[in-house]
Amino acid sequence: MSGGTSNFQSNSRIVNWIEHRLPIFSFMDAQMNQYPTPKNLNYFWNFGSLAGIVLVIMIVSGITLAMSYTPHTEYAFTSVERIMRDVNSGWLIRYIHMNGASIFFIVVYIHIFRGLYYGSYKAPREILWMIGIFILLAMMATAFMGYVLPWGQMSFWGATVITNLFSAIPLVGDYIVQLLWGGFVVDNPTLNRFFSLHYLLPFVIVGLVFLHLWALHMHHSNNPTGVEIKDEKQDTIPFHPYYTIKDLYGLGLMMIFFAFFIFFAPNYFGHPDNYIMADPLVTPPHIVPEWYFLPFYAILRAFTSDYWVYQVISLGGTLMSAKLAGVIAMFASILVLLLLPWLDRSRVRSSKYRPLYRFFFWVFAIDCVILGWVGGLPPEGVLVTIGQWSTFWYFFHIIIIVPVVGVLERPKPLPDSIAASVTGATQAAE
Amino acid sequence: MSETANHAGQPTSGGAEIDEQTRRDFLIWSTAAVGAVGTAIAVWPFIDQMNPAADTLALASTEVDISQIAVGQSITVIWRGKPVFIRHRTPEEISEAESVSLDQLPDPQTDADRVVKPEWLVMVGVCTHLGCIPLGQKQGDSKGEFGGWFCPCHGSHYDTSGRIRKGPAPTNLPVPSYEFTDDNTVLIG
């Protein structure tokens, strides 16, 4: 990792002996202690480290749950109930893990919108941003497979509906679905492999997080002004103790929020149907995914055969079925974010100096909330229309508004430096 | 490759040198090709292990006794882990299914193509949209607008022949291969 040098020195002979062979102490000193950080970061910059901490909480609670969980269709549901009733502190560990998934997505979604607002994805941080999108995808896969493990009704039918999405792929779709299931329906082989992959993917995420941090430390954190660090002495402060203490304060607040759900509303984010054991012959009347998937679920469902966007992209219904179009749109809604660093033509990063973009940013944020709201309700009446227009706006914003605003907008004058913005040197220019 | 070698400061000295580099290129590319094919072959078992195993495939056929099913009654049996609907259709249902003209159907298929004996409708009870189980098997279930089956997940309506009539499902409920081994027994699969 570059960025930040270390003048690490120790009097300990043991430390020096190790340092000579593996320079891990100077590395940690440079990256976590002296690491120069913009002096003007606000509390939205807490969410990266918070996400890292939640990842560790999820891994620790997950590994301990796996010690009492049985990945078999006959025993999975009862083994989870046994964890809840008989295993020492089992209820606590399970509620931590269950609600931890929701907390993880809350923190990560705020982290992503922070990046969108302050233009953190722009050069030279494109790869940093893209790795973040891959982390999001890995998180989604992990969360989806984890939700199947308790083998409740929502587990089973969620798995059925989502794996059936792949049957929309022309020619090979049915074979892919059979490959995913290891049979002709979601059954024991499916549960086994989901458990295996659910255990694996978090460690893949850890690897991606390491790359994410490596890319971050190359060019350091962005900051609310979006102006790069010009003079390390003037513009930055060492990570420790200034940001360790700031992150610790944010961590305290997050843990209060987290603990509230664990102890007082542990099933708030869940669905009661998942406390009914999976029954392959009875479909619950209304299947909904977990809340963090709802906007994407709304995009999937928006594509009906009479949706005008579908009619356009499928050339009047000839190119693909509405089902396939919905599946493609759902995946595209995340993958299109990979292109954002190139779609945004503005040279100014922070929305603070981009009044027009700032307006559209908030419209986009509201649009995502509407998609989430529609995704959780049955697709009937006016909701279908709302979902379809919100889906249209989601893509219209990223593909059309972002580039056009980047070219047309006249940004406000930027401060000369981070230090100048803090001391208010160029405030007069605004 | 040859460019890299030249940039590395190797003086080019006529044809022998060029031959040498072409041979090296050939060796590198053929090694890579053999390695890629070998890797692909080695990876296949690790992917193929996910496909249905021998014991899963062994459960591929199911025998059902249909002597106890009265006219107008349905039963659900399990075949390959999937529900199969067996319905003893009433004469009205049969005539309704047969009278529909094909241009009214999103997935055109005559009723005769979907049954062996008109009074017995046998089909996989899995909605072709996203795999939910349609309602309509039990008394009191919603049967949809066409008197057959109704999928509660995303609102697909099937008629008395199990054909899709309305909603997001793309195709009719599939008919498995089956035969009547005698008047009272159906062998599915």
GROMACS .gro file of N, CA, C and O in nm, chain A residues 313-382:
model
  280
  313ILE      N    1  -3.715  -0.185  -2.554
  313ILE     CA    2  -3.588  -0.258  -2.556
  313ILE      C    3  -3.600  -0.396  -2.621
  313ILE      O    4  -3.500  -0.451  -2.667
  314SER      N    5  -3.723  -0.451  -2.626
  314SER     CA    6  -3.735  -0.582  -2.688
  314SER      C    7  -3.785  -0.570  -2.832
  314SER      O    8  -3.823  -0.670  -2.893
  315LEU      N    9  -3.783  -0.447  -2.885
  315LEU     CA   10  -3.830  -0.422  -3.022
  315LEU      C   11  -3.972  -0.476  -3.039
  315LEU      O   12  -3.997  -0.562  -3.125
  316GLY      N   13  -4.061  -0.430  -2.954
  316GLY     CA   14  -4.201  -0.470  -2.964
  316GLY      C   15  -4.225  -0.614  -2.920
  316GLY      O   16  -4.319  -0.677  -2.966
  317GLY      N   17  -4.140  -0.665  -2.831
  317GLY     CA   18  -4.164  -0.798  -2.777
  317GLY      C   19  -4.101  -0.910  -2.856
  317GLY      O   20  -4.123  -1.027  -2.824
  318THR      N   21  -4.023  -0.878  -2.960
  318THR     CA   22  -3.967  -0.985  -3.042
  318THR      C   23  -3.833  -1.034  -2.990
  318THR      O   24  -3.797  -1.151  -3.006
  319LEU      N   25  -3.755  -0.945  -2.925
  319LEU     CA   26  -3.617  -0.980  -2.891
  319LEU      C   27  -3.609  -1.073  -2.771
  319LEU      O   28  -3.526  -1.163  -2.765
  320MET      N   29  -3.694  -1.051  -2.670
  320MET     CA   30  -3.688  -1.132  -2.549
  320MET      C   31  -3.822  -1.126  -2.477
  320MET      O   32  -3.904  -1.038  -2.503
  321SER      N   33  -3.842  -1.223  -2.385
  321SER     CA   34  -3.965  -1.223  -2.307
  321SER      C   35  -3.957  -1.115  -2.199
  321SER      O   36  -3.849  -1.070  -2.162
  322ALA      N   37  -4.073  -1.078  -2.147
  322ALA     CA   38  -4.076  -0.978  -2.039
  322ALA      C   39  -4.005  -1.031  -1.915
  322ALA      O   40  -3.940  -0.956  -1.842
  323LYS      N   41  -4.015  -1.160  -1.893
  323LYS     CA   42  -3.950  -1.222  -1.778
  323LYS      C   43  -3.798  -1.204  -1.788
  323LYS      O   44  -3.733  -1.162  -1.692
  324LEU      N   45  -3.743  -1.234  -1.908
  324LEU     CA   46  -3.599  -1.219  -1.929
  324LEU      C   47  -3.558  -1.073  -1.916
  324LEU      O   48  -3.456  -1.041  -1.854
  325ALA      N   49  -3.639  -0.983  -1.971
  325ALA     CA   50  -3.608  -0.840  -1.964
  325ALA      C   51  -3.601  -0.795  -1.818
  325ALA      O   52  -3.513  -0.718  -1.779
  326GLY      N   53  -3.694  -0.844  -1.736
  326GLY     CA   54  -3.694  -0.809  -1.595
  326GLY      C   55  -3.569  -0.857  -1.525
  326GLY      O   56  -3.509  -0.785  -1.444
  327VAL      N   57  -3.528  -0.980  -1.555
  327VAL     CA   58  -3.408  -1.036  -1.494
  327VAL      C   59  -3.285  -0.954  -1.534
  327VAL      O   60  -3.201  -0.918  -1.451
  328ILE      N   61  -3.277  -0.922  -1.664
  328ILE     CA   62  -3.163  -0.844  -1.713
  328ILE      C   63  -3.162  -0.706  -1.646
  328ILE      O   64  -3.059  -0.659  -1.600
  329ALA      N   65  -3.280  -0.644  -1.638
  329ALA     CA   66  -3.287  -0.510  -1.578
  329ALA      C   67  -3.245  -0.514  -1.431
  329ALA      O   68  -3.176  -0.425  -1.383
  330MET      N   69  -3.285  -0.620  -1.361
  330MET     CA   70  -3.251  -0.628  -1.220
  330MET      C   71  -3.099  -0.634  -1.200
  330MET      O   72  -3.042  -0.563  -1.118
  331PHE      N   73  -3.033  -0.720  -1.278
  331PHE     CA   74  -2.888  -0.728  -1.265
  331PHE      C   75  -2.822  -0.600  -1.318
  331PHE      O   76  -2.723  -0.551  -1.262
  332ALA      N   77  -2.878  -0.545  -1.426
  332ALA     CA   78  -2.820  -0.424  -1.484
  332ALA      C   79  -2.829  -0.306  -1.388
  332ALA      O   80  -2.743  -0.218  -1.389
  333SER      N   81  -2.932  -0.305  -1.302
  333SER     CA   82  -2.947  -0.192  -1.211
  333SER      C   83  -2.827  -0.180  -1.118
  333SER      O   84  -2.795  -0.070  -1.073
  334ILE      N   85  -2.760  -0.290  -1.090
  334ILE     CA   86  -2.639  -0.282  -1.007
  334ILE      C   87  -2.515  -0.268  -1.096
  334ILE      O   88  -2.428  -0.185  -1.070
  335LEU      N   89  -2.511  -0.346  -1.203
  335LEU     CA   90  -2.390  -0.345  -1.287
  335LEU      C   91  -2.368  -0.209  -1.354
  335LEU      O   92  -2.253  -0.170  -1.379
  336VAL      N   93  -2.477  -0.134  -1.380
  336VAL     CA   94  -2.462  -0.004  -1.445
  336VAL      C   95  -2.383   0.092  -1.356
  336VAL      O   96  -2.318   0.185  -1.405
  337LEU      N   97  -2.386   0.066  -1.226
  337LEU     CA   98  -2.310   0.153  -1.135
  337LEU      C   99  -2.159   0.142  -1.159
  337LEU      O  100  -2.085   0.235  -1.127
  338LEU      N  101  -2.117   0.030  -1.218
  338LEU     CA  102  -1.974   0.014  -1.250
  338LEU      C  103  -1.929   0.121  -1.350
  338LEU      O  104  -1.812   0.156  -1.354
  339LEU      N  105  -2.023   0.168  -1.432
  339LEU     CA  106  -1.989   0.265  -1.537
  339LEU      C  107  -1.995   0.409  -1.488
  339LEU      O  108  -1.958   0.502  -1.561
  340LEU      N  109  -2.046   0.427  -1.367
  340LEU     CA  110  -2.070   0.563  -1.318
  340LEU      C  111  -1.949   0.656  -1.328
  340LEU      O  112  -1.964   0.772  -1.368
  341PRO      N  113  -1.828   0.609  -1.293
  341PRO     CA  114  -1.712   0.700  -1.302
  341PRO      C  115  -1.694   0.759  -1.442
  341PRO      O  116  -1.637   0.866  -1.456
  342TRP      N  117  -1.742   0.688  -1.545
  342TRP     CA  118  -1.724   0.738  -1.682
  342TRP      C  119  -1.849   0.809  -1.733
  342TRP      O  120  -1.842   0.888  -1.824
  343LEU      N  121  -1.964   0.775  -1.673
  343LEU     CA  122  -2.087   0.843  -1.713
  343LEU      C  123  -2.090   0.986  -1.660
  343LEU      O  124  -2.144   1.076  -1.723
  344ASP      N  125  -2.031   1.007  -1.542
  344ASP     CA  126  -2.032   1.140  -1.483
  344ASP      C  127  -1.920   1.222  -1.546
  344ASP      O  128  -1.802   1.194  -1.526
  345ARG      N  129  -1.960   1.324  -1.626
  345ARG     CA  130  -1.860   1.402  -1.701
  345ARG      C  131  -1.809   1.521  -1.622
  345ARG      O  132  -1.721   1.592  -1.669
  346SER      N  133  -1.867   1.550  -1.509
  346SER     CA  134  -1.828   1.671  -1.436
  346SER      C  135  -1.689   1.655  -1.374
  346SER      O  136  -1.654   1.547  -1.325
  347ARG      N  137  -1.613   1.765  -1.376
  347ARG     CA  138  -1.481   1.759  -1.314
  347ARG      C  139  -1.488   1.788  -1.165
  347ARG      O  140  -1.389   1.773  -1.094
  348VAL      N  141  -1.601   1.835  -1.121
  348VAL     CA  142  -1.618   1.864  -0.978
  348VAL      C  143  -1.677   1.741  -0.911
  348VAL      O  144  -1.773   1.683  -0.960
  349ARG      N  145  -1.617   1.703  -0.798
  349ARG     CA  146  -1.664   1.580  -0.732
  349ARG      C  147  -1.788   1.607  -0.646
  349ARG      O  148  -1.891   1.544  -0.662
  350SER      N  149  -1.772   1.698  -0.552
  350SER     CA  150  -1.871   1.708  -0.445
  350SER      C  151  -1.999   1.779  -0.490
  350SER      O  152  -1.995   1.883  -0.554
  351SER      N  153  -2.113   1.723  -0.449
  351SER     CA  154  -2.242   1.785  -0.478
  351SER      C  155  -2.258   1.921  -0.409
  351SER      O  156  -2.345   1.998  -0.445
  352LYS      N  157  -2.174   1.944  -0.309
  352LYS     CA  158  -2.175   2.072  -0.241
  352LYS      C  159  -2.159   2.188  -0.339
  352LYS      O  160  -2.210   2.296  -0.317
  353TYR      N  161  -2.085   2.163  -0.447
  353TYR     CA  162  -2.059   2.268  -0.546
  353TYR      C  163  -2.133   2.243  -0.677
  353TYR      O  164  -2.101   2.300  -0.779
  354ARG      N  165  -2.229   2.147  -0.672
  354ARG     CA  166  -2.302   2.112  -0.794
  354ARG      C  167  -2.453   2.120  -0.767
  354ARG      O  168  -2.517   2.018  -0.746
  355PRO      N  169  -2.510   2.240  -0.768
  355PRO     CA  170  -2.651   2.256  -0.729
  355PRO      C  171  -2.747   2.172  -0.811
  355PRO      O  172  -2.842   2.113  -0.757
  356LEU      N  173  -2.726   2.166  -0.941
  356LEU     CA  174  -2.818   2.091  -1.027
  356LEU      C  175  -2.809   1.941  -0.999
  356LEU      O  176  -2.910   1.872  -0.984
  357TYR      N  177  -2.684   1.891  -0.994
  357TYR     CA  178  -2.667   1.749  -0.967
  357TYR      C  179  -2.722   1.715  -0.830
  357TYR      O  180  -2.782   1.608  -0.810
  358ARG      N  181  -2.703   1.805  -0.734
  358ARG     CA  182  -2.751   1.779  -0.598
  358ARG      C  183  -2.902   1.757  -0.598
  358ARG      O  184  -2.953   1.666  -0.533
  359PHE      N  185  -2.972   1.839  -0.674
  359PHE     CA  186  -3.117   1.822  -0.685
  359PHE      C  187  -3.151   1.683  -0.739
  359PHE      O  188  -3.232   1.610  -0.682
  360PHE      N  189  -3.084   1.643  -0.848
  360PHE     CA  190  -3.115   1.512  -0.907
  360PHE      C  191  -3.070   1.396  -0.818
  360PHE      O  192  -3.129   1.289  -0.820
  361PHE      N  193  -2.962   1.420  -0.740
  361PHE     CA  194  -2.920   1.318  -0.645
  361PHE      C  195  -3.034   1.285  -0.549
  361PHE      O  196  -3.066   1.169  -0.525
  362TRP      N  197  -3.099   1.390  -0.496
  362TRP     CA  198  -3.207   1.365  -0.400
  362TRP      C  199  -3.329   1.303  -0.468
  362TRP      O  200  -3.397   1.219  -0.410
  363VAL      N  201  -3.357   1.343  -0.591
  363VAL     CA  202  -3.467   1.278  -0.665
  363VAL      C  203  -3.436   1.130  -0.680
  363VAL      O  204  -3.523   1.043  -0.660
  364PHE      N  205  -3.312   1.099  -0.713
  364PHE     CA  206  -3.271   0.959  -0.730
  364PHE      C  207  -3.284   0.883  -0.599
  364PHE      O  208  -3.334   0.770  -0.596
  365ALA      N  209  -3.241   0.945  -0.489
  365ALA     CA  210  -3.251   0.878  -0.358
  365ALA      C  211  -3.398   0.849  -0.326
  365ALA      O  212  -3.432   0.738  -0.281
  366ILE      N  213  -3.486   0.946  -0.352
  366ILE     CA  214  -3.629   0.925  -0.326
  366ILE      C  215  -3.683   0.815  -0.418
  366ILE      O  216  -3.761   0.730  -0.377
  367ASP      N  217  -3.637   0.817  -0.542
  367ASP     CA  218  -3.679   0.714  -0.638
  367ASP      C  219  -3.645   0.574  -0.587
  367ASP      O  220  -3.726   0.482  -0.595
  368CYS      N  221  -3.525   0.559  -0.529
  368CYS     CA  222  -3.484   0.428  -0.475
  368CYS      C  223  -3.575   0.388  -0.358
  368CYS      O  224  -3.610   0.270  -0.345
  369VAL      N  225  -3.612   0.486  -0.275
  369VAL     CA  226  -3.701   0.456  -0.162
  369VAL      C  227  -3.839   0.413  -0.215
  369VAL      O  228  -3.898   0.316  -0.166
  370ILE      N  229  -3.888   0.482  -0.318
  370ILE     CA  230  -4.018   0.446  -0.376
  370ILE      C  231  -4.012   0.304  -0.432
  370ILE      O  232  -4.103   0.223  -0.412
  371LEU      N  233  -3.903   0.272  -0.501
  371LEU     CA  234  -3.887   0.136  -0.554
  371LEU      C  235  -3.894   0.034  -0.442
  371LEU      O  236  -3.958  -0.071  -0.456
  372GLY      N  237  -3.828   0.064  -0.331
  372GLY     CA  238  -3.830  -0.028  -0.218
  372GLY      C  239  -3.970  -0.044  -0.161
  372GLY      O  240  -4.013  -0.155  -0.127
  373TRP      N  241  -4.043   0.065  -0.156
  373TRP     CA  242  -4.180   0.062  -0.103
  373TRP      C  243  -4.270  -0.021  -0.195
  373TRP      O  244  -4.342  -0.109  -0.150
  374VAL      N  245  -4.261   0.004  -0.326
  374VAL     CA  246  -4.343  -0.070  -0.422
  374VAL      C  247  -4.307  -0.219  -0.420
  374VAL      O  248  -4.394  -0.305  -0.428
  375GLY      N  249  -4.177  -0.247  -0.406
  375GLY     CA  250  -4.130  -0.386  -0.408
  375GLY      C  251  -4.187  -0.471  -0.296
  375GLY      O  252  -4.193  -0.593  -0.307
  376GLY      N  253  -4.228  -0.407  -0.187
  376GLY     CA  254  -4.279  -0.482  -0.074
  376GLY      C  255  -4.429  -0.505  -0.079
  376GLY      O  256  -4.483  -0.576   0.005
  377LEU      N  257  -4.498  -0.445  -0.176
  377LEU     CA  258  -4.643  -0.458  -0.184
  377LEU      C  259  -4.683  -0.544  -0.303
  377LEU      O  260  -4.607  -0.559  -0.398
  378PRO      N  261  -4.805  -0.601  -0.298
  378PRO     CA  262  -4.849  -0.683  -0.412
  378PRO      C  263  -4.858  -0.597  -0.538
  378PRO      O  264  -4.897  -0.480  -0.531
  379PRO      N  265  -4.821  -0.652  -0.654
  379PRO     CA  266  -4.821  -0.574  -0.777
  379PRO      C  267  -4.961  -0.557  -0.833
  379PRO      O  268  -5.004  -0.631  -0.922
  380GLU      N  269  -5.034  -0.461  -0.781
  380GLU     CA  270  -5.172  -0.441  -0.822
  380GLU      C  271  -5.198  -0.294  -0.849
  380GLU      O  272  -5.140  -0.207  -0.784
  381GLY      N  273  -5.288  -0.268  -0.940
  381GLY     CA  274  -5.340  -0.135  -0.965
  381GLY      C  275  -5.232  -0.031  -0.994
  381GLY      O  276  -5.141  -0.053  -1.071
  382VAL      N  277  -5.243   0.083  -0.923
  382VAL     CA  278  -5.157   0.197  -0.950
  382VAL      C  279  -5.012   0.168  -0.910
  382VAL      O  280  -4.919   0.228  -0.962
   0.00000   0.00000   0.00000
